[in-house]
Short mmCIF file of C-alpha atoms and ligand atoms in Angstrom, two decimals:
data_model
loop_
_atom_site.label_atom_id
_atom_site.label_comp_id
_atom_site.label_asym_id
_atom_site.label_seq_id
_atom_site.Cartn_x
_atom_site.Cartn_y
_atom_site.Cartn_z
CA UNK B 269 0.05 -0.04 -0.05
CA UNK B 270 1.24 3.46 -0.76
CA UNK B 271 3.06 5.53 1.96
CA UNK B 272 2.86 9.23 2.20
CA UNK B 273 6.28 10.82 1.79
CA UNK B 274 6.05 14.47 3.23
CA UNK B 275 8.51 16.76 1.20
CA UNK B 276 9.40 19.60 3.46
CA UNK B 277 10.29 23.00 1.79
CA UNK B 278 13.82 23.25 0.22
CA UNK B 279 14.86 19.72 1.40
CA UNK B 280 15.01 18.82 -2.34
CA UNK B 281 17.83 21.11 -2.81
CA UNK B 282 20.29 18.75 -0.85
CA UNK B 283 22.37 16.78 -3.07
CA UNK B 284 21.87 13.76 -0.85
CA UNK B 285 18.08 13.76 -1.92
CA UNK B 286 18.89 13.74 -5.63
CA UNK B 287 17.46 10.24 -6.08
CA UNK B 288 15.28 10.22 -3.16
CA UNK B 289 12.07 11.32 -4.66
CA UNK B 290 12.11 9.10 -7.89
CA UNK B 291 13.05 6.10 -5.82
CA UNK B 292 9.93 6.83 -3.52
CA UNK B 293 7.61 7.31 -6.67
CA UNK B 294 8.91 4.06 -8.25
CA UNK B 295 8.31 2.07 -4.93
CA UNK B 296 4.69 3.07 -5.34
CA UNK B 297 4.61 5.87 -2.66
CA UNK B 298 2.95 9.30 -2.84
CA UNK B 299 5.02 12.59 -2.59
CA UNK B 300 3.10 15.18 -0.45
CA UNK B 301 3.88 18.88 -0.45
CA UNK B 302 2.06 20.51 2.47
CA UNK B 303 2.16 23.86 0.62
CA UNK B 304 2.26 24.51 -3.22
CA UNK B 305 6.15 24.48 -3.72
CA UNK B 306 6.24 27.07 -6.38
CA UNK B 307 4.85 30.52 -7.02
CA UNK B 308 1.09 30.56 -7.65
CA UNK B 309 -0.41 34.26 -7.97
CA UNK B 310 -3.56 34.68 -5.95
CA UNK B 311 -5.28 36.29 -8.87
CA UNK B 312 -4.74 33.24 -11.25
CA UNK B 313 -6.39 31.14 -8.39
CA UNK B 314 -9.31 33.34 -8.11
CA UNK B 315 -9.74 33.34 -11.83
CA UNK B 316 -9.93 29.49 -11.81
CA UNK B 317 -12.21 29.50 -8.85
CA UNK B 318 -14.70 31.70 -10.64
CA UNK B 319 -15.03 29.60 -13.66
CA UNK B 320 -18.32 27.90 -14.38
CA UNK B 321 -18.52 25.14 -16.99
CA UNK B 322 -22.13 25.23 -18.08
CA UNK B 323 -22.68 23.23 -21.38
CA UNK B 324 -22.63 19.53 -21.69
CA UNK B 325 -19.22 19.83 -23.38
CA UNK B 326 -18.38 21.61 -20.04
CA UNK B 327 -18.84 18.50 -18.06
CA UNK B 328 -15.29 17.65 -18.86
CA UNK B 329 -11.96 18.80 -17.29
CA UNK B 330 -10.43 21.65 -19.26
CA UNK B 331 -7.14 20.40 -20.79
CA UNK B 332 -4.02 22.37 -21.76
CA UNK B 333 -1.77 20.72 -24.31
CA UNK B 334 1.69 22.20 -24.11
CA UNK B 335 2.90 21.03 -27.47
CA UNK B 336 0.18 22.88 -29.17
CA UNK B 337 -0.16 25.58 -26.59
CA UNK B 338 -3.93 25.23 -26.63
CA UNK B 339 -6.76 24.48 -24.31
CA UNK B 340 -9.69 22.06 -24.99
CA UNK B 341 -13.16 21.57 -23.47
CA UNK B 342 -13.31 25.31 -22.27
CA UNK B 343 -16.74 26.35 -23.13
CA UNK B 344 -16.39 30.07 -22.72
CA UNK B 345 -17.79 32.31 -25.65
CA UNK B 346 -15.79 35.18 -24.45
CA UNK B 347 -12.24 35.30 -26.15
CA UNK B 348 -10.76 37.29 -23.28
CA UNK B 349 -11.76 34.66 -20.76
CA UNK B 350 -10.54 31.89 -23.04
CA UNK B 351 -7.16 33.61 -23.51
CA UNK B 352 -6.92 34.06 -19.79
CA UNK B 353 -7.69 30.41 -19.22
CA UNK B 354 -4.94 29.50 -21.55
CA UNK B 355 -2.45 31.92 -19.88
CA UNK B 356 -3.24 30.69 -16.38
CA UNK B 357 -2.97 26.94 -17.34
CA UNK B 358 0.21 27.45 -19.38
CA UNK B 359 1.78 29.12 -16.46
CA UNK B 360 0.72 26.36 -14.09
CA UNK B 361 1.99 23.79 -16.38
CA UNK B 362 5.41 25.58 -16.82
CA UNK B 363 5.94 26.23 -13.13
CA UNK B 364 5.07 22.65 -12.04
CA UNK B 365 7.46 21.35 -14.92
CA UNK B 366 10.18 23.52 -13.66
CA UNK B 367 9.85 22.49 -10.23
CA UNK B 368 9.61 18.82 -10.92
CA UNK B 369 12.50 18.96 -13.29
CA UNK B 370 14.56 19.88 -10.09
CA UNK B 371 13.26 17.46 -7.71
CA UNK B 372 13.03 14.69 -10.27
CA UNK B 373 16.11 15.41 -12.27
CA UNK B 374 16.80 11.84 -13.26
CA UNK B 375 13.49 11.88 -15.38
CA UNK B 376 13.72 15.40 -16.78
CA UNK B 377 16.10 14.41 -19.68
CA UNK B 378 13.62 11.92 -21.12
CA UNK B 379 10.04 12.57 -20.06
CA UNK B 380 7.43 13.78 -22.23
CA UNK B 381 5.69 16.89 -20.99
CA UNK B 382 2.08 15.89 -21.32
CA UNK B 383 -1.22 17.45 -20.85
CA UNK B 384 -2.32 19.50 -17.86
CA UNK B 385 -5.95 19.79 -16.74
CA UNK B 386 -8.12 21.95 -14.63
CA UNK B 387 -10.85 19.82 -12.78
CA UNK B 388 -13.43 22.25 -11.76
CA UNK B 389 -16.20 19.76 -10.63
CA UNK B 390 -17.31 18.36 -7.31
CA UNK B 391 -16.07 14.63 -7.36
CA UNK B 392 -18.60 13.62 -4.91
CA UNK B 393 -21.74 12.49 -6.68
CA UNK B 394 -20.45 13.38 -10.12
CA UNK B 395 -22.53 11.80 -12.78
CA UNK B 396 -20.28 9.84 -15.10
CA UNK B 397 -20.53 6.61 -16.94
CA UNK B 398 -18.99 3.76 -14.90
CA UNK B 399 -15.67 3.58 -16.71
CA UNK B 400 -15.11 7.24 -16.52
CA UNK B 401 -15.84 7.47 -12.76
CA UNK B 402 -13.09 8.89 -10.78
CA UNK B 403 -14.51 7.64 -7.36
CA UNK B 404 -13.93 3.97 -8.27
CA UNK B 405 -10.49 2.56 -7.63
CA UNK B 406 -8.33 2.02 -10.64
CA UNK B 407 -4.91 2.23 -12.14
CA UNK B 408 -4.49 4.76 -14.93
CA UNK B 409 -4.27 3.75 -18.61
CA UNK B 410 -4.78 5.85 -21.89
CA UNK B 411 -7.63 4.78 -24.14
CA UNK B 412 -6.44 6.72 -27.19
CA UNK B 413 -2.68 7.37 -26.60
CA UNK B 414 -0.73 3.99 -26.25
CA UNK B 415 2.35 4.24 -24.01
CA UNK B 416 4.30 0.99 -24.93
CA UNK B 417 5.48 0.68 -21.40
CA UNK B 418 6.16 4.35 -20.53
CA UNK B 419 4.81 5.47 -17.31
CA UNK B 420 2.26 7.97 -16.13
CA UNK B 421 3.38 10.26 -13.55
CA UNK B 422 0.87 12.86 -12.22
CA UNK B 423 1.34 15.97 -10.05
CA UNK B 424 -1.80 17.50 -8.55
CA UNK B 425 -2.64 20.77 -6.75
CA UNK B 426 -5.71 21.39 -4.66
CA UNK B 427 -6.62 25.05 -5.23
CA UNK B 428 -9.80 24.94 -3.31
CA UNK B 429 -9.51 27.52 -0.57
CA UNK B 430 -11.62 25.64 2.10
CA UNK B 431 -12.17 21.91 1.13
CA UNK B 432 -9.62 19.05 1.02
CA UNK B 433 -9.61 16.54 -1.72
CA UNK B 434 -10.17 13.16 -0.65
CA UNK B 435 -8.59 9.86 -2.08
CA UNK B 436 -8.53 6.27 -1.34
CA UNK B 437 -5.71 4.04 -2.62
CA UNK B 438 -5.50 0.24 -2.49
CA UNK B 439 -2.97 -2.52 -3.44
CA UNK B 440 -0.33 -1.64 -6.01
CA UNK B 441 -0.32 -2.78 -9.59
CA UNK B 442 1.93 -5.90 -9.08
CA UNK B 443 -0.41 -7.27 -6.51
CA UNK B 444 -3.51 -6.60 -8.61
CA UNK B 445 -1.82 -8.14 -11.59
CA UNK B 446 -0.91 -11.25 -9.60
CA UNK B 447 -4.57 -11.47 -8.17
CA UNK B 448 -6.56 -10.64 -11.51
CA UNK B 449 -4.16 -11.32 -14.42
CA UNK B 450 -4.51 -14.06 -16.83
CA UNK B 451 -7.32 -16.63 -16.18
CA UNK B 452 -8.19 -14.89 -12.96
CA UNK B 453 -9.85 -11.96 -14.82
CA UNK B 454 -7.75 -9.86 -17.17
CA UNK B 455 -6.28 -12.19 -19.96
CA UNK B 456 -2.74 -11.70 -20.81
CA UNK B 457 -2.44 -10.50 -24.39
CA UNK B 458 -1.62 -13.43 -26.52
CA UNK B 459 1.80 -14.96 -27.59
CA UNK B 460 5.24 -13.26 -27.89
CA UNK B 461 4.12 -10.35 -30.03
CA UNK B 462 0.66 -10.81 -31.41
CA UNK B 463 -1.93 -13.43 -32.35
CA UNK B 464 -2.97 -13.77 -36.11
CA UNK B 465 -6.14 -11.84 -35.29
CA UNK B 466 -4.28 -9.02 -33.63
CA UNK B 467 -1.64 -8.93 -36.44
CA UNK B 468 -4.37 -8.44 -39.09
CA UNK B 469 -6.09 -5.70 -36.99
CA UNK B 470 -2.77 -4.04 -36.69
CA UNK B 471 -2.20 -4.32 -40.44
CA UNK B 472 -5.47 -2.67 -41.09
CA UNK B 473 -4.82 0.05 -38.55
CA UNK B 474 -1.32 0.75 -40.09
CA UNK B 475 -2.91 0.98 -43.55
CA UNK B 476 -5.61 3.38 -42.34
CA UNK B 477 -2.93 5.43 -40.34
CA UNK B 478 -1.06 5.93 -43.64
CA UNK B 479 -4.04 7.95 -45.00
CA UNK B 480 -3.50 10.42 -42.23
CA UNK B 481 -6.27 9.34 -40.01
CA UNK B 482 -5.20 9.23 -36.41
CA UNK B 483 -5.51 5.72 -34.87
CA UNK B 484 -3.91 4.28 -31.86
CA UNK B 485 -1.55 1.46 -32.39
CA UNK B 486 -1.54 -0.35 -28.94
CA UNK B 487 1.07 -2.69 -27.70
CA UNK B 488 0.15 -5.81 -25.55
CA UNK B 489 0.96 -3.73 -22.56
CA UNK B 490 -1.59 -1.04 -23.43
CA UNK B 491 -4.21 -3.61 -24.15
CA UNK B 492 -3.60 -5.08 -20.67
CA UNK B 493 -3.70 -1.80 -18.97
CA UNK B 494 -6.91 -0.71 -20.44
CA UNK B 495 -8.63 -3.97 -19.63
CA UNK B 496 -7.23 -3.95 -15.98
CA UNK B 497 -8.60 -0.27 -15.76
CA UNK B 498 -12.07 -1.44 -16.85
CA UNK B 499 -12.01 -4.72 -14.78
CA UNK B 500 -11.20 -3.05 -11.45
CA UNK B 501 -13.98 -0.29 -11.99
CA UNK B 502 -16.47 -2.98 -12.92
CA UNK B 503 -15.64 -5.38 -10.06
CA UNK B 504 -17.97 -4.64 -7.26
CA UNK B 505 -16.44 -7.13 -4.86
CA UNK B 506 -12.94 -5.51 -5.34
CA UNK B 507 -14.42 -2.01 -4.89
CA UNK B 508 -16.17 -2.97 -1.76
CA UNK B 509 -13.83 -5.39 -0.09
CA UNK B 510 -10.25 -4.49 -0.95
CA UNK B 511 -8.10 -2.94 1.63
CA UNK B 512 -8.25 0.86 1.52
CA UNK B 513 -6.14 3.90 2.80
CA UNK B 514 -7.95 7.11 3.14
CA UNK B 515 -6.16 10.33 2.15
CA UNK B 516 -6.99 14.03 2.48
CA UNK B 517 -5.06 16.56 0.53
CA UNK B 518 -5.78 19.93 2.17
CA UNK B 519 -6.03 23.40 0.46
CA UNK B 520 -2.95 24.47 -1.36
CA UNK B 521 -1.25 21.17 -0.97
CA UNK B 522 0.23 19.05 -3.77
CA UNK B 523 1.06 15.51 -4.41
CA UNK B 524 2.84 13.38 -6.99
CA UNK B 525 2.26 9.68 -7.82
CA UNK B 526 2.70 7.15 -10.61
CA UNK B 527 -0.99 6.45 -11.23
CA UNK B 528 -0.33 3.47 -13.36
CA UNK B 529 1.11 1.79 -10.35
CA UNK B 530 -0.98 3.00 -7.28
CA UNK B 531 -4.60 2.04 -7.46
CA UNK B 532 -6.51 5.29 -6.57
CA UNK B 533 -9.92 6.91 -6.57
CA UNK B 534 -10.94 10.62 -5.91
CA UNK B 535 -14.00 10.53 -3.57
CA UNK B 536 -14.57 14.29 -3.09
CA UNK B 537 -13.10 17.60 -3.77
CA UNK B 538 -13.49 20.41 -6.23
CA UNK B 539 -10.95 22.67 -8.11
CA UNK B 540 -7.85 20.67 -8.58
CA UNK B 541 -5.03 21.30 -11.08
CA UNK B 542 -2.91 18.41 -12.55
CA UNK B 543 0.23 18.04 -14.71
CA UNK B 544 0.90 14.65 -16.37
CA UNK B 545 4.31 13.42 -17.52
CA UNK B 546 5.17 10.36 -19.62
CA UNK B 547 8.20 8.72 -18.21
CA UNK B 548 9.92 6.34 -20.63
CA UNK B 549 11.58 3.16 -19.39
CA UNK B 550 15.11 4.22 -19.96
CA UNK B 551 15.12 7.02 -17.43
CA UNK B 552 13.58 4.98 -14.65
CA UNK B 553 15.81 4.23 -11.69
CA UNK B 554 14.19 0.71 -11.21
CA UNK B 555 12.66 -0.28 -14.59
CA UNK B 556 12.03 -3.82 -13.02
CA UNK B 557 9.54 -2.26 -10.75
CA UNK B 558 7.48 -0.89 -13.49
CA UNK B 559 4.05 -2.21 -14.51
CA UNK B 560 5.38 -3.51 -17.95
CA UNK B 561 8.20 -5.39 -16.41
CA UNK B 562 5.94 -6.84 -13.65
CA UNK B 563 3.38 -7.83 -16.39
CA UNK B 564 6.23 -9.64 -18.46
CA UNK B 565 7.42 -11.34 -15.36
CA UNK B 566 3.99 -12.61 -14.58
CA UNK B 567 2.86 -13.56 -18.09
CA UNK B 568 6.15 -14.78 -19.41
CA UNK B 569 5.43 -12.73 -22.61
CA UNK B 570 6.86 -9.81 -24.34
CA UNK B 571 4.47 -6.92 -23.68
CA UNK B 572 6.14 -4.30 -25.92
CA UNK B 573 6.77 -5.43 -29.38
CA UNK B 574 10.23 -4.06 -30.32
CA UNK B 575 9.43 -4.00 -34.09
CA UNK B 576 6.40 -1.78 -33.50
CA UNK B 577 8.28 0.32 -30.87
CA UNK B 578 11.11 1.13 -33.10
CA UNK B 579 8.78 2.06 -35.91
CA UNK B 580 6.88 4.40 -33.72
CA UNK B 581 10.10 5.97 -32.36
CA UNK B 582 11.19 6.28 -35.95
CA UNK B 583 7.96 7.98 -37.06
CA UNK B 584 8.48 10.52 -34.28
CA UNK B 585 11.80 11.32 -35.52
FE1 FE2 J 731 -6.96 7.92 -12.20
#
């Protein structure tokens, strides 16, 4: 079960702590910062707290995509408000990234700076379809953006001035995969590489992708992680009877966690910001502790097909 690692102001500047935080994260622990560890101007917080997402489109979190410098799902018709939202989320994304590059320096040379999000909704009682619910325990997986074994690292900030954000966590990925992987619930993707059916599907997708249509090319690892995500949320017995730790992240606090390793759920809280990083295997301190390695040991199968991975890397230039 995840432990809380309290990070005190400025202790990350000590050389002795250079690998400490990445080590704790890879062990499945949560880094907790009692106060936001970087500058966050009050007027930016006030602006975010005043936002009201009204339309049905507005039932989604607002995302900031740093590579495009764009926001999505923001339903304001007013260009000035939209520009301000873009500025505020860009600022948050840049400050969080700058800070984490310092305390997680082993990762910074290889990670991908992924989306940031603003989560303006009250999580308690939020009406979402079952697989999208945040209040059910799960490990994170991306349905449309395959990771091929790279990790999902998330950094959160609770900007609610009065209400804590409440989470529960349960057993880590390795224990869940040992309990539910294979014939016990979530099948291991077939064979070394792919089955005939999967290879044919893949050929079709590659063909379509050449026409310029964006289509996710998943590795066996991605297939398994997505199925595990769904299996856990749909498993009433697990949700009810698994061991749970309760967490409360107070106003202005921050926390960081590998959400593909630590099973988690957000029970309540409103107004949080989040920045995601995709951390590749080659910058991890203990790649053998990552979900893809755990899965390969458990299944005895190759979860990331080298041929497809090298093609993907080549296409990214
Ligand atoms: Fe999650």
